[in-house]
XYZ file of C-alpha atoms in Angstrom:
680
model
C -33.729 4.517 -10.012
C -33.129 5.264 -5.950
C -29.773 2.831 -5.774
C -26.231 4.128 -4.875
C -23.713 1.858 -6.013
C -20.675 0.851 -3.951
C -17.464 -0.432 -4.766
C -17.052 -4.113 -3.495
C -13.514 -3.669 -3.490
C -14.013 0.152 -1.477
C -16.215 -1.404 1.013
C -15.600 -2.957 4.212
C -16.827 -6.376 4.856
C -20.097 -6.342 6.854
C -20.551 -2.342 6.467
C -23.577 -2.525 4.797
C -24.311 1.249 3.726
C -27.709 1.472 2.526
C -30.057 4.232 1.802
C -33.978 4.615 3.029
C -35.866 5.622 0.250
C -37.019 9.099 0.598
C -40.721 10.091 1.974
C -41.628 11.499 -1.158
C -40.652 9.121 -3.718
C -42.996 7.987 -5.734
C -45.059 4.245 -5.830
C -43.616 4.049 -9.191
C -39.784 4.289 -8.900
C -39.756 3.010 -5.573
C -41.315 -0.316 -7.055
C -38.841 -0.041 -10.265
C -36.269 0.236 -8.305
C -37.623 -2.792 -5.797
C -37.842 -5.025 -8.805
C -33.755 -3.789 -10.159
C -32.637 -4.381 -6.660
C -34.477 -8.033 -6.625
C -33.452 -8.966 -9.652
C -29.744 -8.334 -8.055
C -30.139 -10.312 -5.600
C -31.045 -13.207 -7.613
C -28.501 -12.457 -9.970
C -26.558 -14.091 -6.517
C -27.889 -17.462 -7.412
C -24.846 -17.878 -9.969
C -22.265 -16.993 -7.455
C -20.399 -19.462 -5.840
C -20.660 -19.817 -1.696
C -17.966 -21.400 0.001
C -19.952 -20.947 3.186
C -23.604 -19.834 4.257
C -24.585 -22.221 1.285
C -28.340 -22.925 2.685
C -28.986 -19.157 4.109
C -28.240 -17.681 0.735
C -29.653 -19.609 -0.872
C -33.101 -19.420 1.261
C -32.563 -15.587 1.257
C -32.241 -15.734 -2.685
C -35.274 -18.108 -3.029
C -37.462 -16.240 -1.130
C -36.604 -12.606 -2.718
C -36.992 -14.552 -6.337
C -40.817 -15.006 -5.134
C -41.273 -11.653 -4.090
C -39.952 -10.269 -7.230
C -42.877 -12.445 -9.166
C -45.338 -10.300 -6.375
C -43.349 -7.053 -7.468
C -43.902 -7.459 -11.099
C -47.595 -8.311 -11.021
C -48.353 -4.765 -9.200
C -45.657 -3.053 -12.076
C -47.538 -4.906 -14.805
C -51.167 -4.409 -13.778
C -50.349 -0.363 -12.882
C -52.118 -1.083 -9.842
C -52.200 1.735 -7.190
C -50.526 1.032 -3.960
C -52.082 2.209 -0.598
C -49.838 4.420 1.635
C -48.884 1.325 3.687
C -48.102 -0.965 0.823
C -45.515 2.442 0.487
C -44.535 2.168 3.947
C -43.996 -1.595 4.002
C -41.800 -1.084 0.030
C -39.620 1.257 1.610
C -38.693 -1.168 4.420
C -38.200 -4.179 2.154
C -35.951 -1.757 -0.309
C -33.815 -1.079 2.750
C -33.853 -4.663 3.699
C -33.189 -5.414 0.430
C -30.031 -3.838 0.113
C -28.757 -4.995 3.038
C -29.307 -8.245 2.144
C -27.421 -7.698 -0.772
C -24.161 -6.251 1.020
C -24.545 -9.416 2.954
C -24.899 -11.853 -0.278
C -21.564 -9.772 -1.561
C -19.823 -10.303 1.367
C -20.822 -14.009 1.829
C -19.577 -14.461 -1.995
C -16.523 -12.164 -1.647
C -13.570 -13.237 -3.266
C -10.859 -13.930 -0.956
C -12.554 -13.468 1.868
C -13.994 -17.599 2.648
C -11.765 -17.812 5.561
C -13.037 -14.957 7.151
C -16.728 -15.639 6.388
C -16.187 -19.081 7.910
C -14.993 -17.892 11.013
C -17.696 -14.794 11.854
C -20.369 -17.701 10.767
C -22.162 -16.904 14.206
C -22.596 -12.909 13.210
C -23.085 -13.897 9.441
C -26.293 -16.608 10.509
C -27.415 -13.582 12.947
C -27.386 -11.100 10.013
C -29.429 -13.103 7.790
C -31.726 -13.887 11.233
C -32.160 -10.406 11.318
C -32.680 -9.296 7.962
C -35.015 -12.144 7.156
C -37.107 -11.324 10.365
C -37.327 -7.900 9.384
C -38.901 -8.839 6.016
C -41.772 -10.630 7.857
C -42.110 -7.606 9.528
C -42.808 -5.469 6.914
C -45.196 -7.625 5.533
C -47.184 -7.131 8.414
C -48.505 -4.278 7.339
C -49.129 -4.982 3.718
C -52.451 -5.066 3.007
C -52.474 -7.811 0.380
C -56.327 -8.500 0.926
C -56.817 -5.097 -0.735
C -54.739 -5.057 -3.641
C -55.934 -6.738 -6.764
C -53.491 -9.371 -7.379
C -53.865 -12.757 -8.327
C -54.857 -15.573 -5.968
C -51.258 -17.494 -6.948
C -49.000 -14.875 -6.330
C -50.919 -13.217 -3.039
C -50.725 -17.575 -1.603
C -47.199 -17.278 -2.643
C -46.461 -14.158 -0.933
C -48.507 -15.054 2.153
C -46.051 -18.093 2.308
C -42.561 -16.520 1.911
C -43.922 -14.070 5.151
C -45.193 -17.284 6.963
C -41.912 -19.180 6.398
C -39.706 -15.801 7.006
C -41.370 -15.324 10.458
C -41.086 -19.274 11.220
C -37.702 -19.446 9.353
C -34.895 -21.395 11.812
C -31.830 -19.764 10.049
C -28.543 -21.663 12.045
C -24.962 -21.788 11.445
C -24.683 -25.030 8.991
C -23.086 -28.574 10.634
C -20.379 -28.516 7.748
C -19.451 -24.843 8.591
C -18.976 -25.609 12.010
C -16.634 -28.659 11.868
C -14.609 -26.218 9.282
C -14.535 -23.824 12.157
C -13.616 -26.481 14.467
C -10.591 -27.703 12.648
C -9.418 -24.158 12.204
C -9.683 -23.460 15.666
C -7.625 -26.558 16.595
C -4.880 -26.219 14.201
C -4.386 -22.326 15.864
C -4.513 -23.955 19.116
C -1.844 -26.457 17.778
C 0.599 -23.991 16.629
C -0.096 -22.106 20.023
C 1.595 -24.770 21.717
C 4.376 -25.032 19.369
C 3.117 -28.066 17.263
C 2.581 -28.154 13.867
C -0.317 -29.190 12.500
C -0.830 -32.486 10.321
C -1.175 -31.831 6.656
C -4.218 -33.801 6.282
C -6.444 -31.329 8.262
C -5.034 -28.334 6.555
C -5.948 -29.667 3.335
C -9.203 -31.041 4.648
C -9.988 -27.049 5.800
C -9.083 -25.695 2.144
C -10.936 -28.287 0.111
C -14.088 -27.717 1.994
C -13.013 -23.872 0.997
C -12.573 -24.797 -2.066
C -8.906 -22.852 -2.200
C -7.348 -25.200 -4.876
C -4.467 -23.061 -6.136
C -1.531 -21.233 -4.379
C -2.867 -17.799 -5.897
C -6.692 -18.732 -4.224
C -4.608 -18.994 -1.024
C -2.587 -16.107 -1.609
C -6.032 -13.603 -2.326
C -7.310 -14.826 1.389
C -4.339 -13.587 2.623
C -4.444 -10.242 0.705
C -7.758 -9.800 2.443
C -6.654 -10.949 5.825
C -4.331 -8.332 5.784
C -6.559 -5.275 4.398
C -8.888 -6.337 7.484
C -5.991 -6.629 9.764
C -5.062 -2.919 8.913
C -8.503 -1.481 9.104
C -9.764 -3.704 12.225
C -10.275 -3.148 15.898
C -7.228 -3.807 18.304
C -9.368 -6.859 19.719
C -9.619 -8.107 16.279
C -6.012 -8.127 15.777
C -4.555 -11.401 17.497
C -7.505 -13.322 15.818
C -6.601 -12.245 12.594
C -3.053 -12.152 13.283
C -3.510 -16.239 13.908
C -5.921 -16.822 10.601
C -2.912 -14.827 8.560
C -0.413 -17.252 10.196
C -2.865 -20.608 9.235
C -3.191 -18.904 5.612
C 0.402 -18.372 5.159
C 1.627 -21.408 6.597
C -0.712 -23.486 4.241
C 0.447 -21.338 1.261
C 3.879 -22.707 1.904
C 2.732 -26.176 2.851
C 0.367 -27.282 1.013
C 0.764 -26.161 -2.317
C 3.833 -27.437 -4.324
C 3.837 -24.852 -7.306
C 3.315 -20.831 -8.417
C 0.280 -20.605 -10.678
C 2.413 -17.489 -12.149
C -0.613 -16.744 -14.683
C -3.240 -15.617 -11.909
C -0.822 -14.861 -9.253
C -0.587 -11.388 -7.755
C 2.584 -10.289 -8.369
C 2.209 -6.239 -8.133
C 5.946 -5.745 -6.919
C 7.063 -7.228 -9.836
C 6.403 -5.261 -12.929
C 8.167 -1.919 -11.879
C 6.332 -1.767 -8.626
C 9.742 -1.822 -6.966
C 10.963 -0.254 -4.521
C 9.955 3.222 -3.411
C 13.836 4.335 -2.908
C 14.603 8.048 -1.935
C 17.411 10.686 -0.837
C 14.896 12.543 1.272
C 15.189 13.713 4.699
C 12.599 12.002 6.952
C 12.252 15.542 8.502
C 10.372 16.486 5.324
C 7.508 13.834 6.343
C 7.056 15.909 9.411
C 3.946 18.418 8.670
C 4.998 21.903 9.342
C 1.759 22.469 11.532
C 1.935 19.798 13.975
C 5.234 18.854 13.381
C 4.444 15.090 13.526
C 4.905 12.653 11.090
C 2.337 12.655 8.278
C -0.530 10.178 7.671
C -2.598 11.614 4.854
C -0.088 14.311 3.420
C -2.207 16.474 0.831
C -0.938 19.411 -0.795
C -2.752 22.725 -0.578
C -2.928 25.682 -3.818
C 0.266 27.154 -2.989
C 2.144 23.606 -3.182
C 3.100 23.283 0.530
C 2.223 20.147 1.946
C 0.584 19.509 5.268
C -1.127 16.378 7.002
C -4.726 16.245 6.367
C -6.106 16.693 9.674
C -3.611 19.588 10.621
C -4.872 21.833 7.593
C -8.353 20.990 8.152
C -8.262 22.327 11.563
C -6.965 25.268 10.143
C -9.341 25.946 7.471
C -12.269 24.911 9.804
C -11.092 27.591 11.331
C -11.756 30.247 9.230
C -7.751 30.643 8.119
C -7.771 31.680 4.039
C -3.908 31.555 3.906
C -1.373 28.808 3.653
C 0.409 28.874 7.245
C 3.721 28.362 6.074
C 3.662 30.963 2.948
C 1.312 33.292 4.368
C -0.206 33.334 0.642
C -3.782 33.622 -0.149
C -5.422 30.129 -0.286
C -6.900 30.453 -4.248
C -9.232 27.514 -3.054
C -9.466 25.011 -0.336
C -8.990 22.030 -2.463
C -6.913 19.043 -0.688
C -4.534 17.121 -3.426
C -3.505 14.157 -1.930
C 0.287 13.452 -2.135
C 0.516 10.017 -2.983
C 3.777 9.907 -3.615
C 5.043 11.267 -0.421
C 3.161 8.811 1.119
C 4.307 5.706 -0.314
C 7.535 6.984 1.011
C 6.880 8.154 4.669
C 5.172 4.600 4.806
C 8.137 2.939 3.289
C 10.834 5.396 5.891
C 8.216 3.723 8.646
C 8.366 -0.300 7.386
C 12.099 -0.205 7.353
C 12.198 1.818 10.574
C 9.589 0.180 12.662
C 8.018 3.053 13.058
C 4.345 3.130 13.604
C 1.978 5.815 12.240
C -0.908 5.375 14.509
C -2.973 7.959 16.188
C -4.706 7.781 19.630
C -7.779 8.531 17.791
C -7.594 6.455 14.858
C -5.685 3.061 15.611
C -4.783 2.343 12.131
C -2.067 -0.108 11.958
C 0.105 -0.534 8.650
C 0.908 -4.697 8.517
C 4.403 -3.803 7.258
C 5.627 -2.140 10.775
C 5.151 -4.863 13.202
C 8.021 -5.644 14.893
C 6.144 -8.246 17.441
C 4.016 -10.696 16.257
C 0.061 -10.641 16.492
C -0.735 -13.520 18.221
C 1.253 -16.423 19.827
C -0.016 -18.682 16.966
C 1.012 -16.501 14.570
C 4.327 -16.579 15.753
C 4.624 -20.258 15.641
C 3.285 -20.473 12.302
C 5.915 -18.080 11.269
C 8.777 -20.127 12.755
C 7.318 -23.373 11.244
C 7.365 -22.250 7.733
C 10.459 -20.222 7.675
C 12.318 -23.582 8.555
C 10.500 -25.038 5.295
C 11.206 -22.701 3.278
C 14.894 -22.506 4.568
C 14.818 -26.248 4.247
C 13.430 -26.090 0.349
C 16.061 -23.674 -0.603
C 18.827 -25.940 -0.010
C 17.675 -29.652 -0.225
C 14.264 -29.100 -2.650
C 14.016 -29.399 -6.249
C 14.570 -25.977 -9.071
C 11.017 -25.473 -8.696
C 10.620 -25.310 -5.369
C 13.852 -23.449 -4.687
C 12.512 -21.129 -6.863
C 9.041 -20.798 -4.642
C 10.656 -20.762 -1.409
C 12.580 -17.519 -2.928
C 9.096 -16.311 -3.963
C 7.478 -17.305 -0.904
C 10.555 -15.323 1.197
C 9.598 -12.535 -1.000
C 6.243 -12.194 -0.072
C 6.536 -12.959 3.637
C 9.477 -10.539 3.826
C 7.275 -7.865 2.708
C 4.619 -8.109 5.293
C 6.000 -7.206 8.419
C 9.639 -7.033 10.424
C 9.020 -10.291 12.869
C 8.426 -12.476 9.550
C 12.261 -10.634 8.346
C 13.718 -11.929 11.813
C 12.404 -15.596 11.632
C 13.661 -15.830 7.960
C 16.704 -14.648 8.690
C 16.712 -17.030 11.895
C 16.204 -19.913 9.879
C 19.238 -19.823 7.801
C 17.604 -18.560 4.614
C 20.293 -15.735 3.475
C 23.136 -18.216 2.766
C 20.948 -20.680 0.160
C 19.574 -17.052 -1.242
C 23.031 -15.974 -2.098
C 23.698 -19.127 -3.727
C 20.753 -18.913 -5.988
C 21.531 -15.569 -7.394
C 23.835 -17.380 -10.042
C 20.948 -19.560 -11.407
C 20.418 -19.469 -15.001
C 16.831 -19.381 -14.385
C 15.589 -15.619 -14.939
C 12.717 -16.124 -12.225
C 14.964 -17.931 -9.912
C 17.595 -14.972 -10.086
C 14.842 -12.059 -9.843
C 13.178 -13.823 -6.803
C 16.562 -15.013 -4.946
C 17.522 -10.891 -5.402
C 14.068 -9.566 -4.384
C 14.018 -12.052 -1.223
C 17.507 -10.527 -0.629
C 16.389 -6.860 -0.603
C 13.479 -7.469 1.943
C 15.566 -9.227 4.595
C 18.401 -6.382 3.768
C 15.966 -3.852 5.820
C 16.600 -5.626 8.743
C 20.229 -5.306 10.602
C 20.512 -8.380 10.796
C 19.835 -9.145 7.693
C 22.686 -6.862 6.310
C 25.449 -8.351 8.574
C 24.693 -11.817 7.679
C 24.559 -10.858 3.690
C 28.227 -9.389 3.992
C 29.447 -11.943 6.601
C 28.841 -14.461 3.773
C 30.257 -12.571 0.808
C 27.089 -11.466 -0.577
C 28.052 -8.239 -1.949
C 30.101 -9.452 -4.836
C 27.297 -12.047 -5.749
C 24.773 -8.501 -5.658
C 27.071 -7.076 -7.608
C 27.699 -9.294 -10.054
C 23.375 -9.262 -10.376
C 23.782 -5.787 -10.482
C 26.357 -6.140 -13.765
C 25.494 -8.984 -15.490
C 21.923 -9.954 -14.053
C 19.737 -11.637 -16.533
C 16.920 -9.616 -16.750
C 16.899 -5.442 -16.451
C 14.219 -6.130 -13.527
C 17.066 -8.174 -11.539
C 19.458 -5.632 -11.835
C 17.120 -2.795 -10.591
C 16.623 -5.235 -7.348
C 20.161 -5.442 -7.343
C 21.009 -2.070 -7.335
C 17.801 -1.368 -4.334
C 19.463 -3.845 -2.542
C 23.064 -1.957 -2.547
C 21.200 1.012 -1.501
C 20.169 -0.917 1.709
C 23.376 -2.132 2.394
C 24.982 1.011 1.858
C 22.930 2.416 5.233
C 25.349 0.834 7.364
C 28.575 3.436 7.569
C 30.973 0.467 7.063
C 29.953 -1.462 3.865
C 29.399 1.889 1.473
C 33.688 1.934 2.134
C 33.463 -2.117 1.090
C 30.586 -1.756 -1.716
C 33.175 0.973 -3.551
C 35.967 -1.043 -3.280
C 34.403 -3.352 -5.507
C 35.728 -1.908 -8.902
C 32.670 -3.407 -11.104
C 30.026 -1.799 -8.371
C 29.884 2.007 -9.240
C 30.516 1.467 -13.403
C 27.016 -0.927 -12.853
C 25.751 1.604 -11.530
C 25.833 3.941 -13.746
C 24.915 1.603 -16.677
C 21.736 1.575 -14.820
C 21.033 5.553 -14.658
C 22.041 4.781 -18.353
C 20.070 2.419 -19.890
C 16.958 1.359 -17.128
C 13.284 2.229 -16.652
C 12.526 5.232 -14.628
C 12.815 3.135 -11.585
C 15.856 1.773 -12.647
C 17.193 4.808 -13.093
C 15.751 5.939 -9.775
C 17.398 2.807 -8.108
C 20.529 3.594 -9.439
C 20.520 7.258 -8.288
C 19.838 6.351 -4.668
C 22.157 3.750 -4.406
C 24.889 5.950 -5.974
C 24.114 8.606 -3.049
C 23.916 6.154 -0.507
C 27.738 4.858 -1.501
C 28.716 8.512 -1.737
C 28.113 9.291 1.982
C 31.405 7.971 2.117
C 33.699 10.522 1.105
C 36.147 7.775 -0.566
C 33.748 6.576 -3.146
C 32.569 10.148 -4.427
C 35.560 10.736 -6.717
C 34.776 6.981 -7.893
C 31.433 8.326 -8.680
C 32.313 11.502 -10.657
C 35.453 9.540 -12.614
C 32.947 7.331 -13.358
C 30.850 9.956 -15.734
C 27.780 10.393 -13.134
C 27.200 13.826 -13.555
C 26.975 14.863 -16.940
C 24.029 11.569 -16.796
C 21.998 13.519 -13.758
C 22.578 16.661 -15.190
C 20.723 15.313 -18.283
C 18.077 13.818 -16.189
C 17.195 17.200 -14.567
C 16.897 18.604 -17.736
C 14.424 16.587 -19.314
C 12.942 14.089 -17.160
C 9.335 14.684 -16.262
C 9.871 12.199 -12.657
C 9.855 14.722 -10.024
C 10.891 12.212 -7.698
C 13.833 11.128 -10.024
C 14.607 14.920 -10.368
C 14.969 15.691 -6.631
C 17.449 12.283 -6.199
C 19.466 13.307 -8.657
C 19.809 16.785 -7.238
C 20.442 15.216 -3.856
C 23.342 13.132 -5.489
C 24.620 16.468 -7.494
C 24.435 18.292 -4.505
C 26.972 15.776 -2.667
C 29.450 14.907 -5.111
C 29.666 18.889 -5.847
C 30.995 19.406 -2.345
C 34.520 17.743 -3.938
C 36.627 20.323 -6.498
C 36.577 17.872 -9.064
C 32.496 17.930 -8.746
C 31.994 21.133 -8.743
C 33.993 21.635 -11.655
C 32.540 18.685 -13.688
C 29.122 20.706 -12.976
C 30.554 24.471 -14.030
C 32.259 23.024 -17.359
C 28.551 21.202 -18.279
C 27.027 25.147 -18.168
C 24.332 23.573 -15.883
C 23.021 26.536 -13.493
C 20.179 27.652 -15.932
C 18.635 24.166 -15.602
C 19.374 24.460 -12.076
C 18.354 28.028 -11.904
C 15.066 26.338 -13.090
C 14.068 24.094 -10.903
C 14.707 26.249 -7.688
C 12.113 28.505 -9.311
C 9.622 25.791 -10.122
C 9.825 22.910 -8.067
C 7.297 22.615 -5.100
C 9.279 20.265 -2.882
C 11.340 21.696 -0.111
C 14.286 18.915 -0.499
C 14.803 19.811 -4.275
C 14.919 23.942 -3.783
C 17.376 23.060 -1.340
C 19.423 20.425 -3.390
C 19.656 23.236 -5.502
C 20.591 25.936 -3.626
C 23.655 23.257 -1.752
C 24.892 22.986 -5.093
C 25.078 26.528 -6.256
C 27.384 27.046 -2.382
C 29.506 24.352 -3.364
C 30.061 24.987 -6.838
C 31.051 28.476 -5.911
C 32.742 27.978 -2.455
C 35.005 25.322 -4.946
C 34.972 26.980 -7.660
C 35.916 30.372 -7.085
C 34.751 33.974 -8.702
C 34.755 32.226 -11.602
C 31.739 30.125 -10.379
C 30.111 33.599 -8.529
C 30.397 34.892 -11.537
C 28.587 32.305 -13.527
C 25.382 32.606 -11.003
C 25.537 36.329 -10.941
C 24.795 36.794 -14.668
C 21.192 35.328 -13.963
C 19.483 38.144 -11.740
C 16.793 36.163 -11.262
C 18.579 34.052 -8.378
C 18.601 36.095 -5.545
C 14.556 36.191 -5.333
C 14.277 32.490 -5.337
C 17.448 32.748 -2.472
C 15.626 34.609 -0.825
C 12.146 32.455 -0.669
C 14.637 29.784 0.745
C 15.573 31.859 3.584
C 11.782 32.946 4.422
C 10.000 29.475 3.577
C 12.807 26.758 3.563
C 13.907 24.280 6.510
C 17.052 26.139 8.723
C 19.663 24.408 7.508
C 18.325 25.155 3.580
C 17.623 28.966 4.972
C 21.464 28.737 6.413
C 22.968 27.834 2.707
C 20.632 30.423 0.892
C 21.784 33.498 3.477
C 25.846 31.966 2.743
C 25.122 32.018 -0.531
C 23.124 35.899 -0.778
C 26.488 36.965 1.495
C 28.698 35.140 -1.495
C 26.821 37.016 -4.210
C 26.578 40.410 -2.408
C 30.289 40.369 -1.824
C 31.549 39.501 -5.247
C 29.570 42.682 -6.842
C 31.089 44.876 -3.926
C 34.752 43.860 -5.192
C 33.415 43.539 -8.638
C 34.652 46.275 -11.198
C 31.239 46.054 -13.602
C 28.944 48.456 -12.889
C 26.117 46.021 -14.759
C 26.573 43.443 -12.192
C 26.681 45.949 -8.665
C 23.459 47.479 -10.722
C 21.531 44.154 -10.939
C 22.071 43.828 -6.773
C 21.600 47.445 -5.637
C 18.024 47.476 -4.954
C 18.145 43.847 -3.292
C 17.909 44.242 0.397
C 20.845 42.738 2.641
C 20.652 39.527 4.357
C 22.072 38.546 7.616
C 24.492 35.574 6.614
C 24.610 32.874 9.276
């Protein structure tokens, strides 16, 4: 079989990765593959085509007739002449493209896009059917021993293929014009009539909220991958479909609705420093971080250039690479993408204009901007005056729209959605409360959103969900919201002064899922950046929980974030004392020696330095007992960041000084062979 399978999800629409059969392929193999390929195309007879119905049906019909021809040759065991093999090779290549085109025309979620690309699709059908006709021009039918009936059918198909009038269906053209008229109305700031929208969706058989949402997801994917010239049109279509989803569909069909961000696909929160997102080679923000055999992470393009230049060592450590495998660092990529989404940073490169929809500060087109303003007012109105079900749906719509991009967040905030969302936090309906807190989480990423939440007394409402939320998911989302609110210095004190905040976050670390624990840890980290909150965090019993996590968890990100919080708390004398009393140095040393995270190593060194500074000789003596610590500290001085290296040097100096003054000969001996190091 000479067919190569491509994943429908991975293949870009209108990209036809057809493979020409090699010249040495046997006629029998080529014929067998053509039969299977024709059967596959025939299977599209049962697929639904919202548009291009006639063209698709005719292509399937013609190839179905040719299948009879191929099977006739196979069953009779005929020997194919050389010109027939040449014809069949061309047909094989063309049939692959037809199959891809039919797959695109019936692709779920792509109905609107196929409609609006009708001219391109018709051109593809016309070109491919003409190619079939051309291939039969060199087929020596008369010299092939096939029955007259089959020969007549083949000749008829070839004749029809040459003369076929392949045009846009008049109904498709009418639907396309209606969509364009709606976009024109949006651009002029005029709301379209409900019946016009409904007619378009009915024509495309988009019958439910989830059907509409699939169209939106597909358009978002196309938006990210498209050429720059396509962006305004795609943005307009996205605005059209989002507006339809909000205005046309009154109910959410949750059994089919995509809720990928609902079940612990929670916000990816982290205590990482943005400097950790830069490639050590290019010093630019990493777009596609990959890890090499030494455990170091680089941007794929940078390390590939390094390897292509003939280098066989790790650029950062100088160690020899045991292999050239580049392992995608998906966790770091998620963190980078979220950091960019939250800060309006673009990862676009001039050589590859890839866009991320979550980082759009400005709308992609005037039509998209006006559509978003209209639907923001609709959901705001439903939040206040709607039924319970309409309020729940409005909250969920905001949750999705605010996630999509920064411009959407600003429109929703300006429409006044935050105060009614805060009211919904006290709902006794589980779904409503979850959607309301998730919507507020997305809006709190915007500077104005944070301000309005606080000005409307939202802090206590969010803490109430954190403490007494109906579901664990609502509590976890409330913790994530607190993290974003704590990014404003002045709000850290206000949040920490609410008596229930810190104990509730500690409870979440105790009882939550790994995702919930992470949100709790990171939220506490954000609050602990205000010195006045640190003692509250320590008094709530946080340190034993964090030490348990780093000793027992297998979640690397959770461990690194726990270390970050421990490093912050260790700066307080009581925090350092609690860490010392827990006899936790061996666990921290183990992580220092084993983790591949530069941030994790720096946090370990910070904990040791703060404990030794606040705990005096007693703490230094405990650390000095482990002779393996020194080699790890030297490694950080050479491989770590400038800040980590500075801390490691200070700690090394402290350990040397302790042994110089120590009366223990054993202690001195442990370090007599270590080279001295300059401490800043």
